[in-house]
Coordinates of C-alpha atoms in Angstrom, one line a residue:
M1 CA 116.5 116.0 116.3
P2 CA 119.4 114.3 114.4
E3 CA 118.4 112.0 111.5
H4 CA 119.8 108.9 113.2
T5 CA 117.8 109.6 116.3
N6 CA 114.6 109.8 114.3
Y7 CA 115.4 106.5 112.7
V8 CA 116.1 104.8 116.0
K9 CA 112.9 106.2 117.4
W10 CA 110.9 105.0 114.4
F11 CA 112.5 101.6 114.5
R12 CA 111.7 101.1 118.1
N13 CA 108.1 102.2 117.7
S14 CA 107.7 99.7 114.8
A15 CA 108.6 96.8 117.0
P16 CA 105.1 96.1 118.3
Y17 CA 103.8 96.0 114.7
I18 CA 106.7 93.7 113.6
N19 CA 105.8 91.3 116.4
A20 CA 102.1 91.5 115.5
H21 CA 102.6 90.7 111.8
R22 CA 105.1 87.9 112.2
G23 CA 103.6 84.6 111.0
K24 CA 100.4 86.3 109.6
T25 CA 99.1 85.8 106.1
F26 CA 98.8 88.9 103.8
V27 CA 97.3 88.9 100.3
I28 CA 98.6 91.8 98.3
M29 CA 97.1 92.9 95.0
F30 CA 98.6 95.3 92.6
G31 CA 97.3 96.1 89.1
G32 CA 99.2 96.3 85.9
E33 CA 99.3 100.1 86.3
A34 CA 101.3 99.6 89.5
V35 CA 103.8 97.3 87.8
A36 CA 104.4 99.8 85.1
H37 CA 104.9 102.7 87.6
A38 CA 108.4 104.0 88.4
N39 CA 107.8 103.2 92.1
F40 CA 107.2 99.5 91.6
A41 CA 110.8 98.6 92.3
N42 CA 110.3 100.2 95.8
I43 CA 107.1 98.2 96.3
V44 CA 109.1 95.0 95.6
H45 CA 111.7 96.0 98.1
D46 CA 108.9 96.5 100.7
I47 CA 107.4 93.1 99.9
A48 CA 110.9 91.6 100.4
L49 CA 111.1 93.3 103.8
L50 CA 107.8 91.8 104.8
N51 CA 109.0 88.4 103.8
S52 CA 112.2 88.8 105.8
L53 CA 110.0 89.7 108.9
G54 CA 108.2 86.5 108.7
V55 CA 105.0 87.5 107.0
K56 CA 103.4 84.9 104.7
L57 CA 102.7 86.5 101.4
V58 CA 100.4 85.8 98.4
L59 CA 100.9 88.3 95.6
V60 CA 98.2 88.9 93.0
H61 CA 99.0 91.0 89.9
G62 CA 96.8 92.5 87.3
A63 CA 97.7 93.2 83.7
R64 CA 95.0 95.4 82.1
P65 CA 97.3 98.0 80.5
Q66 CA 99.7 95.4 79.3
I67 CA 96.9 93.4 77.8
E68 CA 95.6 96.5 76.2
Q69 CA 98.9 97.2 74.5
R70 CA 99.1 93.7 73.1
V71 CA 95.5 93.9 71.8
H72 CA 96.5 97.2 70.1
D73 CA 99.6 95.6 68.6
V74 CA 97.7 92.8 66.9
G75 CA 95.4 95.5 65.3
I76 CA 92.1 94.8 67.0
E77 CA 90.0 97.0 69.3
S78 CA 89.2 96.0 72.9
R79 CA 85.5 95.6 73.8
Y80 CA 84.1 95.9 77.3
H81 CA 80.7 95.3 78.9
N82 CA 80.2 96.5 82.5
D83 CA 83.9 97.2 82.7
L84 CA 84.7 93.6 81.9
R85 CA 86.7 92.6 78.8
I86 CA 84.9 90.6 76.2
T87 CA 87.7 88.0 75.7
D88 CA 87.6 86.3 72.3
D89 CA 90.2 83.7 71.2
I90 CA 92.6 86.3 69.9
E91 CA 92.4 88.4 73.0
L92 CA 92.8 85.4 75.2
R93 CA 96.3 84.9 73.6
C94 CA 97.0 88.5 74.4
V95 CA 95.9 87.9 78.0
T96 CA 98.0 84.8 78.6
D97 CA 101.0 86.5 76.9
A98 CA 100.8 89.6 79.1
A99 CA 100.2 87.6 82.3
G100 CA 103.1 85.3 81.6
S101 CA 105.4 88.2 80.7
L102 CA 104.5 90.2 83.8
R103 CA 104.8 87.2 86.1
A104 CA 108.4 86.6 84.8
Q105 CA 109.2 90.3 85.3
I106 CA 108.0 90.3 88.9
E107 CA 109.7 87.1 89.7
A108 CA 112.9 88.6 88.3
L109 CA 112.6 91.6 90.6
L110 CA 111.9 89.4 93.6
S111 CA 115.0 87.3 92.7
M112 CA 117.4 90.2 92.8
G113 CA 120.2 90.0 95.4
V114 CA 122.7 92.7 94.3
A115 CA 125.0 93.9 97.1
N116 CA 124.3 97.3 98.6
S117 CA 120.7 97.0 97.6
P118 CA 117.5 96.4 99.7
M119 CA 117.3 92.9 98.1
H120 CA 120.7 91.8 99.1
G121 CA 120.5 88.5 100.9
A122 CA 116.7 88.2 100.5
A123 CA 116.7 84.8 98.8
I124 CA 113.0 84.9 98.1
R125 CA 111.4 81.7 96.7
V126 CA 108.5 82.4 94.4
C127 CA 106.0 79.8 93.3
S128 CA 103.0 80.0 90.9
G129 CA 100.5 77.4 89.8
N130 CA 97.0 76.4 88.9
Y131 CA 95.6 77.3 92.3
V132 CA 92.5 79.1 91.0
T133 CA 89.6 77.2 89.4
A134 CA 87.4 79.5 87.3
K135 CA 84.0 79.4 85.5
P136 CA 82.8 81.5 82.6
I137 CA 80.6 84.6 83.3
G138 CA 78.6 83.6 80.2
V139 CA 76.0 85.9 78.6
V140 CA 75.2 89.1 80.4
D141 CA 72.5 91.5 79.0
G142 CA 72.7 89.6 75.8
V143 CA 76.5 90.0 75.5
D144 CA 78.6 86.8 75.5
L145 CA 81.8 87.6 77.5
R146 CA 83.4 84.5 76.0
H147 CA 86.7 83.6 77.9
T148 CA 86.1 86.2 80.7
G149 CA 85.4 84.3 83.9
L150 CA 84.9 84.4 87.7
V151 CA 86.7 82.6 90.5
R152 CA 84.9 79.4 91.3
K153 CA 87.3 78.0 93.9
V154 CA 90.8 78.6 95.3
D155 CA 92.9 75.7 96.5
A156 CA 93.6 77.0 99.9
H157 CA 95.2 73.8 101.1
A158 CA 97.8 73.8 98.4
L159 CA 98.5 77.5 98.9
Q160 CA 98.9 77.0 102.6
Q161 CA 101.5 74.3 102.0
Q162 CA 103.5 76.7 100.0
L163 CA 103.3 79.4 102.6
N164 CA 104.2 77.0 105.4
N165 CA 107.4 76.2 103.3
Q166 CA 108.3 79.9 103.4
N167 CA 107.5 80.4 99.7
V168 CA 105.9 83.6 98.4
V169 CA 103.0 82.7 96.2
M170 CA 102.2 84.7 93.1
L171 CA 98.9 84.5 91.3
S172 CA 98.1 85.9 87.8
P173 CA 94.7 87.1 86.7
L174 CA 94.0 83.7 85.1
G175 CA 91.8 80.8 86.1
Y176 CA 91.4 77.2 84.8
S177 CA 88.5 75.0 84.4
P178 CA 88.3 71.2 85.0
T179 CA 87.9 70.8 81.2
G180 CA 91.2 72.5 80.5
E181 CA 90.0 76.0 79.6
I182 CA 91.7 79.2 80.5
F183 CA 89.7 82.2 81.7
N184 CA 90.6 85.9 81.9
L185 CA 89.9 87.1 85.5
T186 CA 90.2 90.4 87.3
A187 CA 93.0 90.6 89.8
E188 CA 90.6 92.0 92.3
D189 CA 88.4 88.9 92.0
V190 CA 91.4 86.6 92.5
A191 CA 92.7 88.6 95.4
V192 CA 89.5 88.8 97.3
H193 CA 88.6 85.1 97.0
T194 CA 92.2 84.0 97.8
A195 CA 92.1 86.1 101.0
A196 CA 88.7 84.6 101.9
A197 CA 89.8 81.1 101.2
L198 CA 93.0 81.4 103.3
K199 CA 91.3 83.4 106.0
A200 CA 94.1 85.9 105.5
D201 CA 94.8 88.3 108.3
K202 CA 95.0 91.2 105.8
L203 CA 94.0 92.0 102.2
I204 CA 96.1 94.8 100.9
L205 CA 95.0 96.6 97.7
Y206 CA 97.3 99.0 95.8
T207 CA 95.5 101.9 94.2
A208 CA 96.4 105.1 92.3
D209 CA 94.9 107.2 95.1
D210 CA 96.2 107.5 98.7
G211 CA 93.4 105.2 99.8
L212 CA 89.6 105.6 100.0
L213 CA 88.6 109.3 99.5
D214 CA 85.5 111.0 100.7
S215 CA 83.2 113.2 98.6
D216 CA 85.6 116.1 99.2
G217 CA 88.6 114.2 98.0
K218 CA 90.1 113.8 101.5
L219 CA 91.7 110.5 102.7
I220 CA 89.5 108.4 105.0
R221 CA 92.1 106.8 107.3
Q222 CA 89.9 104.2 108.9
C223 CA 86.3 103.0 108.5
E224 CA 84.1 100.0 108.4
Y225 CA 82.9 98.1 105.4
R226 CA 79.5 99.6 105.8
D227 CA 81.0 103.0 105.4
V228 CA 82.4 102.0 102.1
D229 CA 78.9 100.9 101.0
A230 CA 77.7 104.3 102.0
E231 CA 80.4 106.1 100.0
L232 CA 79.4 104.0 97.0
E233 CA 75.8 105.1 97.3
Q234 CA 76.8 108.8 97.7
Q235 CA 79.5 108.9 94.9
S236 CA 78.2 107.4 91.7
A237 CA 81.7 107.9 90.2
L238 CA 83.0 105.2 92.6
H239 CA 80.7 102.6 91.1
S240 CA 83.2 102.1 88.3
D241 CA 86.1 101.8 90.7
S242 CA 87.0 98.1 90.7
I243 CA 89.2 98.5 93.8
V244 CA 86.4 100.0 95.8
Q245 CA 84.1 97.3 94.7
A246 CA 86.7 94.7 95.7
V247 CA 86.6 96.2 99.2
V248 CA 82.9 95.8 99.3
D249 CA 83.3 92.2 98.2
A250 CA 85.9 91.6 100.8
G251 CA 83.5 92.7 103.5
D252 CA 80.8 90.5 102.2
L253 CA 83.2 87.5 102.3
G254 CA 84.1 88.2 105.9
I255 CA 87.7 89.4 105.5
N256 CA 88.5 91.1 108.8
R257 CA 91.0 93.8 107.6
C258 CA 91.5 95.4 104.3
H259 CA 94.0 98.1 103.5
M260 CA 94.1 100.5 100.5
V261 CA 97.5 102.1 99.8
S262 CA 98.9 104.1 97.0
F263 CA 101.3 102.5 94.5
Q264 CA 102.7 105.9 93.6
Q265 CA 103.9 106.8 97.2
D266 CA 107.3 105.4 98.1
G267 CA 107.0 103.3 101.3
A268 CA 103.2 103.6 101.6
L269 CA 103.0 99.9 102.5
L270 CA 105.5 100.1 105.3
Q271 CA 104.0 103.3 106.7
E272 CA 100.6 101.7 106.7
L273 CA 101.6 98.6 108.5
F274 CA 104.3 99.8 110.9
S275 CA 103.1 103.2 112.1
R276 CA 100.2 104.5 114.2
D277 CA 98.7 106.8 111.6
G278 CA 99.4 104.7 108.5
A279 CA 99.5 106.0 105.0
G280 CA 96.2 104.7 103.4
T281 CA 92.8 103.5 104.5
L282 CA 92.1 100.6 106.9
I283 CA 88.7 99.0 106.5
T284 CA 87.4 96.6 109.1
Q285 CA 84.3 94.6 109.8
E286 CA 81.5 96.2 111.8
H287 CA 81.7 95.4 115.5
Y288 CA 78.4 94.6 117.1
E289 CA 80.0 96.1 120.2
Q290 CA 80.2 99.9 119.9
F291 CA 82.6 102.4 121.4
M292 CA 81.0 105.6 122.6
T293 CA 81.4 108.5 125.0
A294 CA 79.6 107.7 128.3
S295 CA 76.6 109.7 129.3
I296 CA 74.8 110.2 132.7
D297 CA 72.6 107.3 131.8
D298 CA 75.6 105.0 131.8
V299 CA 76.7 105.6 135.4
G300 CA 74.8 102.5 136.6
G301 CA 76.6 100.3 134.1
L302 CA 79.9 101.8 135.0
L303 CA 79.4 101.2 138.7
A304 CA 78.5 97.5 138.0
I305 CA 81.9 97.0 136.5
I306 CA 83.9 99.3 138.8
E307 CA 82.6 98.4 142.2
P308 CA 83.8 94.8 142.4
L309 CA 87.3 95.9 141.4
E310 CA 87.2 98.8 143.9
A311 CA 86.4 96.2 146.6
K312 CA 89.5 94.2 145.7
G313 CA 91.6 97.3 145.7
V314 CA 92.4 97.1 142.0
L315 CA 90.7 100.5 141.3
L316 CA 90.5 103.6 143.4
K317 CA 87.0 104.0 144.9
R318 CA 84.7 106.5 143.1
S319 CA 81.4 107.7 144.3
R320 CA 78.3 107.9 142.1
E321 CA 78.4 111.6 142.4
L322 CA 82.1 111.7 141.3
L323 CA 81.3 109.5 138.3
E324 CA 78.4 111.8 137.3
N325 CA 80.7 114.8 137.5
E326 CA 83.4 113.2 135.4
I327 CA 81.3 111.2 133.0
D328 CA 82.5 113.1 130.0
H329 CA 86.0 111.7 130.5
F330 CA 84.8 108.1 130.1
K331 CA 84.7 106.0 127.0
I332 CA 82.7 102.8 127.1
L333 CA 82.2 99.6 125.0
V334 CA 78.5 98.7 124.7
R335 CA 77.1 95.4 123.7
D336 CA 73.4 95.1 123.1
G337 CA 72.8 98.1 125.4
M338 CA 75.1 96.8 128.2
V339 CA 78.3 98.5 129.3
V340 CA 81.0 95.7 129.0
A341 CA 84.2 97.8 129.4
C342 CA 85.2 101.3 130.3
A343 CA 88.2 103.7 130.6
A344 CA 88.8 107.4 131.2
L345 CA 91.2 110.0 130.0
Y346 CA 92.0 113.1 132.1
P347 CA 94.1 115.6 130.1
Y348 CA 96.8 117.9 131.6
P349 CA 97.2 120.2 128.7
E350 CA 99.9 122.4 130.3
Q351 CA 102.2 119.4 130.6
R352 CA 100.9 118.0 127.3
S353 CA 100.2 114.8 129.2
G354 CA 97.1 112.8 130.2
E355 CA 96.1 110.2 132.7
I356 CA 94.3 107.1 131.6
A357 CA 92.3 105.7 134.5
C358 CA 89.6 103.2 135.4
V359 CA 90.4 100.7 132.7
A360 CA 88.0 97.8 133.4
T361 CA 86.1 95.0 131.7
H362 CA 83.0 93.1 132.9
P363 CA 84.1 89.7 134.2
D364 CA 81.9 87.9 131.6
Y365 CA 83.6 89.7 128.7
R366 CA 87.3 89.4 129.5
G367 CA 89.8 87.8 127.2
A368 CA 88.8 89.4 123.9
D369 CA 91.1 92.4 123.7
R370 CA 88.3 94.8 124.8
A371 CA 90.5 96.6 127.3
E372 CA 93.4 96.8 124.7
R373 CA 91.0 98.3 122.1
L374 CA 89.7 100.9 124.7
L375 CA 93.2 101.8 125.7
E376 CA 94.2 102.3 122.1
L377 CA 91.2 104.5 121.5
L378 CA 92.1 106.7 124.4
E379 CA 95.7 106.9 123.3
R380 CA 94.6 108.0 119.9
E381 CA 92.2 110.6 121.4
A382 CA 95.1 111.9 123.6
Y383 CA 97.3 112.2 120.6
N384 CA 94.7 114.0 118.6
K385 CA 94.3 116.5 121.5
G386 CA 98.0 117.3 121.1
L387 CA 99.2 115.4 124.2
Q388 CA 102.7 113.9 123.9
S389 CA 102.3 111.2 126.6
V390 CA 99.8 109.4 128.8
F391 CA 100.4 107.9 132.2
V392 CA 98.6 105.4 134.5
L393 CA 98.7 104.7 138.3
T394 CA 98.2 101.1 139.2
T395 CA 98.6 98.8 142.2
Q396 CA 97.9 95.4 140.6
T397 CA 98.0 95.6 136.8
A398 CA 101.5 96.8 136.2
H399 CA 102.5 93.9 133.9
W400 CA 99.4 94.4 131.7
F401 CA 100.3 98.1 131.1
Q402 CA 103.9 97.1 130.5
E403 CA 102.7 94.7 127.8
Q404 CA 100.9 97.7 126.2
G405 CA 104.1 99.7 125.9
Y406 CA 104.1 101.6 129.2
V407 CA 107.3 102.0 131.2
E408 CA 107.7 102.7 134.9
C409 CA 108.4 106.3 136.0
Q410 CA 108.7 108.3 139.2
I411 CA 105.8 110.1 140.9
D412 CA 107.8 113.3 140.4
D413 CA 107.5 112.8 136.7
L414 CA 103.7 113.3 136.8
P415 CA 102.0 116.7 136.3
P416 CA 102.1 118.8 139.5
A417 CA 98.3 118.8 139.8
K418 CA 98.3 115.0 139.8
K419 CA 101.2 114.8 142.3
Q420 CA 99.2 116.8 144.8
L421 CA 96.4 114.3 144.6
Y422 CA 98.7 111.2 144.9
N423 CA 97.5 108.7 147.5
F424 CA 100.6 107.6 149.4
Q425 CA 98.6 105.0 151.3
R426 CA 97.8 103.0 148.1
K427 CA 101.4 103.2 147.0
S428 CA 100.4 103.0 143.3
K429 CA 103.1 102.6 140.7
A430 CA 103.3 105.1 137.8
F431 CA 103.8 104.1 134.2
I432 CA 104.1 106.4 131.2
K433 CA 103.9 106.0 127.4
T434 CA 105.1 108.4 124.8
L435 CA 102.7 109.0 122.0
N436 CA 103.9 109.2 118.4

């Protein structure tokens, strides 16, 4: 396939994500290691692109290696306790110097507008300020951490005003007390509490790895916060990973979606946000409603949802016997033991296609994207089975499927086995969606 055709296809497929992210608030954290990496200029370009697409951005930068260099330059040795710097008066000057220098450097990169560059015409306005109130950690295990602190409060109202004015907010790993003191904070602490205070739609954490890795070193593409807790218990090495601990803290503070992406991989942020498979790890809150493959014991629950829709002609009538025979094709959403939504996938491997059928939600549980989530689950399953497309036959829900990216097709476009079973009396319309 020609390169320009691949580009057009990718750009079209990214449109739903562009629409979904517009107007949303993202908090993006990158450590001092990321700023020092050769790929950081590309990260800035990607951040500029998000800004141009209408995403509200809060950037939080770290500065540990830069602080370390300044501490070394003044001839003293850094001291740590529980992976936290013991910040005395001399080191605090190194901290503020490094943070101020990095902030200016990042602001300069975000201010670029050179012709024939990704930043041309960006005109990004960056603002910083004393939005973070901090408190001292104090004495831990008999060790006084001095000017090292924790986030006490984030001025969400002031931040929101800046975001509503289309400004990009940048926060340094510094906090201030009502008595005028400055505290050295971790970027992770600032990022997590800022995301929680703003009720941000996403918290994005840049890391040296591709994302969260399992015990075999393989990338975990999607999981829930509880799975991260389990990984921490299994892998003692992760206990010292401040990024992973930040993910755990994000879950405890109720942040719905957290992404881990690599600062070393060019375009990882864009791939994570604008493609189906992503590039890193997406961590979400645990749903008290669970997806599962249906079993014979779920037939009664399925019939309770399906039969009223069959009576209205929305769904094709299925007998209990037929449901029992085809039960393995069904995915269900269960809430406290009750089936509240269902859908089925029937593969046609020879044509590398599949039919999605019987998408239904209990009337008491409609309006919360349950059907959309089930549909997405089956599309992902079809893709993992090697299918290139999925299709639906519907009489009354055509518009809903079109909103999910399906386009109308002819009956002749369906697999031969399905065409032979087509019910001409129902006159169902066919819609298809290409998987990628």
